[in-house]
């Protein structure tokens, strides 16, 4: 059993952890690709227990409540989208929300209110590729304070970087060609890390929707370095929720 505390710095919604970050923290206990399912909003600044079960899975528990479960998984994508640095920078100029309209302005990954070096400040926007399926892209310059003991970016931050762009990709309506503003919460994330970048090494994120099933919306994402080397891939399932649920106002 290992204790995990989700520091308030790593919030997504105001009162709970960023989904990708929490998934990545639990996935540290799993060798290779992993799939993590979020069962409840991960509380901030609270001691949580990461426990291995007899069935080979890991559970993240808040007392008796199971917050997340994780297991080893093969993470292969049906397609892999890439973008050049110039394309990703142009896409960022078309980010789906203006700063004053952002639904979670203090999100660790995509919040525009977070200072450089504090939040990841990943602002995905659509690539201008006419006649093709929608793809979002963004750049990311990982800060030194995200490094692990081996001086490479800690794996949970790669999970984080691949999280929010897929949520925005899920809100693309292929029939109308426009983006919705439906509140979404991450329900499940699978990721495979090929290699981890060093602080200050520029990265490019691409994300694209893959389907819908009722309230569920699915997407995939990839992380490359500026030279085009694949760093990590991810699959996500998001759940459409009421805005009050997104903000933790369930009473």
Short mmCIF file of C-alpha atoms in Angstrom, two decimals:
data_model
loop_
_atom_site.label_atom_id
_atom_site.label_comp_id
_atom_site.label_asym_id
_atom_site.label_seq_id
_atom_site.Cartn_x
_atom_site.Cartn_y
_atom_site.Cartn_z
CA UNK A 1 0.00 0.00 0.00
CA UNK A 2 1.26 3.46 -0.94
CA UNK A 3 -0.10 6.82 0.15
CA UNK A 4 -0.91 9.34 -2.57
CA UNK A 5 -1.91 12.95 -1.97
CA UNK A 6 -3.29 14.99 -4.87
CA UNK A 7 -1.98 18.48 -4.18
CA UNK A 8 -4.43 21.30 -4.86
CA UNK A 9 -2.05 22.53 -7.57
CA UNK A 10 -3.12 19.54 -9.66
CA UNK A 11 -6.84 20.30 -9.72
CA UNK A 12 -9.11 19.96 -12.72
CA UNK A 13 -12.47 21.08 -11.37
CA UNK A 14 -12.04 23.41 -8.39
CA UNK A 15 -12.40 20.73 -5.70
CA UNK A 16 -11.00 17.59 -7.35
CA UNK A 17 -7.89 16.35 -9.11
CA UNK A 18 -7.25 16.65 -12.82
CA UNK A 19 -8.32 13.31 -14.24
CA UNK A 20 -5.24 12.67 -16.36
CA UNK A 21 -2.90 13.53 -13.52
CA UNK A 22 -4.70 11.21 -11.09
CA UNK A 23 -4.76 8.39 -13.65
CA UNK A 24 -1.04 8.88 -14.22
CA UNK A 25 -0.27 8.77 -10.50
CA UNK A 26 -2.04 5.43 -10.12
CA UNK A 27 -0.52 4.11 -13.38
CA UNK A 28 2.97 4.56 -11.89
CA UNK A 29 2.30 1.25 -10.11
CA UNK A 30 1.61 -0.57 -13.40
CA UNK A 31 4.34 -1.66 -15.82
CA UNK A 32 3.79 -0.75 -19.48
CA UNK A 33 0.49 0.49 -20.85
CA UNK A 34 -2.31 1.01 -18.34
CA UNK A 35 -6.03 1.69 -18.19
CA UNK A 36 -7.42 3.69 -15.28
CA UNK A 37 -11.11 4.20 -14.53
CA UNK A 38 -12.18 7.08 -12.32
CA UNK A 39 -14.96 6.00 -9.96
CA UNK A 40 -15.41 9.23 -7.96
CA UNK A 41 -14.02 12.79 -7.99
CA UNK A 42 -10.44 12.53 -6.64
CA UNK A 43 -10.27 14.72 -3.51
CA UNK A 44 -7.47 17.27 -3.08
CA UNK A 45 -4.98 17.44 -0.20
CA UNK A 46 -6.32 14.16 1.18
CA UNK A 47 -4.27 11.03 1.95
CA UNK A 48 -5.38 8.31 -0.48
CA UNK A 49 -4.26 4.67 -0.47
CA UNK A 50 -3.00 2.93 -3.63
CA UNK A 51 -3.64 -0.77 -3.00
CA UNK A 52 -2.88 -3.83 -5.12
CA UNK A 53 -5.78 -6.30 -5.22
CA UNK A 54 -5.66 -10.08 -5.56
CA UNK A 55 -7.01 -9.76 -9.10
CA UNK A 56 -3.95 -7.88 -10.33
CA UNK A 57 -5.58 -4.46 -10.40
CA UNK A 58 -4.75 -1.37 -8.36
CA UNK A 59 -7.28 0.67 -6.43
CA UNK A 60 -7.00 4.26 -5.25
CA UNK A 61 -9.10 4.56 -2.10
CA UNK A 62 -10.33 7.41 0.06
CA UNK A 63 -11.06 5.42 3.20
CA UNK A 64 -13.58 2.79 2.10
CA UNK A 65 -14.49 4.64 -1.11
CA UNK A 66 -12.81 3.51 -4.33
CA UNK A 67 -11.76 6.62 -6.25
CA UNK A 68 -10.06 4.89 -9.19
CA UNK A 69 -9.05 1.45 -10.45
CA UNK A 70 -6.17 0.62 -12.76
CA UNK A 71 -4.84 -2.39 -14.63
CA UNK A 72 -2.31 -3.26 -17.32
CA UNK A 73 -3.59 -2.73 -20.86
CA UNK A 74 -2.46 -2.80 -24.46
CA UNK A 75 -2.88 0.71 -25.83
CA UNK A 76 -2.86 0.67 -29.63
CA UNK A 77 -4.53 3.38 -31.70
CA UNK A 78 -6.37 2.78 -34.96
CA UNK A 79 -4.74 5.89 -36.43
CA UNK A 80 -2.02 8.27 -35.37
CA UNK A 81 -2.29 11.98 -36.10
CA UNK A 82 0.71 14.29 -36.21
CA UNK A 83 1.26 18.02 -36.64
CA UNK A 84 4.25 20.23 -37.24
CA UNK A 85 5.28 22.82 -34.69
CA UNK A 86 4.00 25.57 -36.98
CA UNK A 87 0.64 23.82 -37.45
CA UNK A 88 0.23 23.33 -33.69
CA UNK A 89 1.02 26.97 -32.96
CA UNK A 90 -1.53 28.07 -35.55
CA UNK A 91 -4.13 25.74 -34.02
CA UNK A 92 -3.57 27.29 -30.59
CA UNK A 93 -4.65 30.64 -31.99
CA UNK A 94 -8.03 29.00 -32.65
CA UNK A 95 -8.37 27.58 -29.12
CA UNK A 96 -11.95 26.61 -28.43
CA UNK A 97 -12.49 28.97 -25.50
CA UNK A 98 -11.53 32.57 -24.91
CA UNK A 99 -9.87 32.94 -21.50
CA UNK A 100 -12.92 34.64 -19.97
CA UNK A 101 -15.22 31.87 -21.29
CA UNK A 102 -13.17 28.87 -20.16
CA UNK A 103 -15.27 26.39 -18.12
CA UNK A 104 -12.41 25.52 -15.71
CA UNK A 105 -10.01 28.49 -15.75
CA UNK A 106 -7.84 27.06 -12.96
CA UNK A 107 -7.45 23.54 -14.41
CA UNK A 108 -3.85 22.37 -14.03
CA UNK A 109 -3.66 21.33 -17.69
CA UNK A 110 -5.77 23.73 -19.76
CA UNK A 111 -6.62 26.57 -17.40
CA UNK A 112 -5.74 30.03 -18.80
CA UNK A 113 -5.61 31.48 -15.27
CA UNK A 114 -2.64 29.32 -14.33
CA UNK A 115 0.76 31.02 -14.49
CA UNK A 116 3.55 29.71 -16.69
CA UNK A 117 5.52 27.16 -14.71
CA UNK A 118 2.51 26.43 -12.48
CA UNK A 119 -0.08 24.98 -14.86
CA UNK A 120 0.70 23.22 -18.13
CA UNK A 121 -1.16 25.89 -20.13
CA UNK A 122 -2.09 23.55 -23.00
CA UNK A 123 -4.59 25.28 -25.27
CA UNK A 124 -5.73 22.95 -28.04
CA UNK A 125 -7.34 24.28 -31.20
CA UNK A 126 -8.39 22.77 -34.54
CA UNK A 127 -5.91 22.11 -37.30
CA UNK A 128 -6.80 23.66 -40.64
CA UNK A 129 -7.06 20.52 -42.73
CA UNK A 130 -9.97 20.72 -45.13
CA UNK A 131 -11.79 17.53 -46.05
CA UNK A 132 -10.29 15.47 -43.24
CA UNK A 133 -11.55 14.25 -39.89
CA UNK A 134 -11.19 16.85 -37.11
CA UNK A 135 -7.89 17.00 -35.27
CA UNK A 136 -6.90 19.39 -32.47
CA UNK A 137 -3.31 20.35 -31.75
CA UNK A 138 -1.30 22.25 -29.18
CA UNK A 139 2.29 22.78 -28.09
CA UNK A 140 3.72 22.05 -24.67
CA UNK A 141 7.02 23.09 -23.12
CA UNK A 142 7.40 21.01 -19.92
CA UNK A 143 8.84 22.94 -17.00
CA UNK A 144 11.81 21.87 -14.88
CA UNK A 145 9.58 21.48 -11.83
CA UNK A 146 7.81 18.56 -13.55
CA UNK A 147 10.96 16.41 -13.65
CA UNK A 148 11.29 13.15 -11.74
CA UNK A 149 14.45 11.99 -9.98
CA UNK A 150 15.92 10.78 -13.29
CA UNK A 151 15.68 14.34 -14.71
CA UNK A 152 13.01 13.30 -17.23
CA UNK A 153 9.43 14.59 -17.04
CA UNK A 154 7.49 12.45 -14.56
CA UNK A 155 5.05 10.10 -16.32
CA UNK A 156 1.92 11.50 -14.66
CA UNK A 157 2.50 14.79 -16.47
CA UNK A 158 2.46 13.05 -19.85
CA UNK A 159 -0.88 11.56 -18.86
CA UNK A 160 -1.99 15.05 -17.83
CA UNK A 161 -0.92 16.63 -21.12
CA UNK A 162 -2.94 14.08 -23.11
CA UNK A 163 -6.06 14.51 -20.95
CA UNK A 164 -7.76 17.85 -21.63
CA UNK A 165 -7.10 17.98 -25.41
CA UNK A 166 -9.14 14.79 -25.81
CA UNK A 167 -11.97 16.32 -23.82
CA UNK A 168 -12.12 19.26 -26.19
CA UNK A 169 -11.90 16.87 -29.16
CA UNK A 170 -14.93 14.99 -27.79
CA UNK A 171 -17.02 18.14 -28.08
CA UNK A 172 -16.54 18.42 -31.82
CA UNK A 173 -19.82 17.85 -33.65
CA UNK A 174 -18.90 16.28 -36.97
CA UNK A 175 -22.38 16.83 -38.42
CA UNK A 176 -22.45 20.59 -37.86
CA UNK A 177 -18.70 21.13 -38.06
CA UNK A 178 -18.81 23.15 -34.84
CA UNK A 179 -17.70 22.72 -31.24
CA UNK A 180 -20.14 22.22 -28.41
CA UNK A 181 -19.66 23.42 -24.83
CA UNK A 182 -21.12 20.36 -23.11
CA UNK A 183 -19.57 19.89 -19.64
CA UNK A 184 -17.51 16.68 -19.61
CA UNK A 185 -15.72 14.68 -16.92
CA UNK A 186 -13.01 12.11 -17.64
CA UNK A 187 -14.29 8.62 -16.94
CA UNK A 188 -11.51 6.38 -18.23
CA UNK A 189 -8.03 6.86 -19.65
CA UNK A 190 -5.56 4.42 -21.16
CA UNK A 191 -2.03 5.46 -22.03
CA UNK A 192 1.27 4.04 -23.19
CA UNK A 193 4.50 5.98 -22.76
CA UNK A 194 7.26 5.31 -25.27
CA UNK A 195 9.80 7.76 -23.91
CA UNK A 196 9.72 10.79 -21.64
CA UNK A 197 11.04 14.21 -22.64
CA UNK A 198 13.44 16.38 -20.68
CA UNK A 199 12.40 19.73 -19.23
CA UNK A 200 12.45 22.45 -21.84
CA UNK A 201 12.06 20.05 -24.78
CA UNK A 202 9.18 21.24 -26.94
CA UNK A 203 6.30 18.81 -27.46
CA UNK A 204 3.33 18.65 -29.82
CA UNK A 205 -0.04 17.19 -28.82
CA UNK A 206 -2.69 16.02 -31.26
CA UNK A 207 -6.18 14.81 -30.28
CA UNK A 208 -9.17 13.61 -32.25
CA UNK A 209 -12.70 12.26 -31.52
CA UNK A 210 -13.40 8.57 -32.17
CA UNK A 211 -17.07 8.10 -31.29
CA UNK A 212 -20.07 8.59 -29.03
CA UNK A 213 -22.38 6.28 -27.11
CA UNK A 214 -25.13 8.07 -25.21
CA UNK A 215 -23.47 10.29 -22.60
CA UNK A 216 -20.08 8.74 -23.36
CA UNK A 217 -17.68 10.45 -25.75
CA UNK A 218 -14.41 8.88 -26.87
CA UNK A 219 -11.18 10.34 -28.20
CA UNK A 220 -7.52 9.52 -28.76
CA UNK A 221 -4.35 11.56 -28.54
CA UNK A 222 -0.64 11.46 -29.27
CA UNK A 223 2.39 13.29 -27.93
CA UNK A 224 5.44 13.87 -30.13
CA UNK A 225 8.61 15.87 -29.74
CA UNK A 226 9.48 18.62 -32.22
CA UNK A 227 11.50 16.16 -34.32
CA UNK A 228 8.44 13.93 -34.75
CA UNK A 229 9.47 11.19 -32.30
CA UNK A 230 6.48 9.53 -30.64
CA UNK A 231 6.50 10.02 -26.87
CA UNK A 232 3.10 8.71 -25.75
CA UNK A 233 -0.42 7.80 -26.88
CA UNK A 234 -3.75 7.75 -25.07
CA UNK A 235 -7.40 6.73 -25.35
CA UNK A 236 -10.07 8.43 -23.26
CA UNK A 237 -13.74 8.13 -22.44
CA UNK A 238 -15.51 11.25 -21.20
CA UNK A 239 -18.98 11.54 -19.66
CA UNK A 240 -21.38 14.40 -20.39
CA UNK A 241 -22.57 15.87 -17.09
CA UNK A 242 -24.48 18.83 -15.70
CA UNK A 243 -22.29 21.86 -15.07
CA UNK A 244 -23.01 21.68 -11.34
CA UNK A 245 -21.61 18.13 -11.31
CA UNK A 246 -18.50 19.33 -13.17
CA UNK A 247 -17.95 21.97 -10.49
CA UNK A 248 -18.57 19.53 -7.64
CA UNK A 249 -21.91 21.08 -6.68
CA UNK A 250 -23.82 17.86 -6.16
CA UNK A 251 -25.97 18.87 -3.18
#
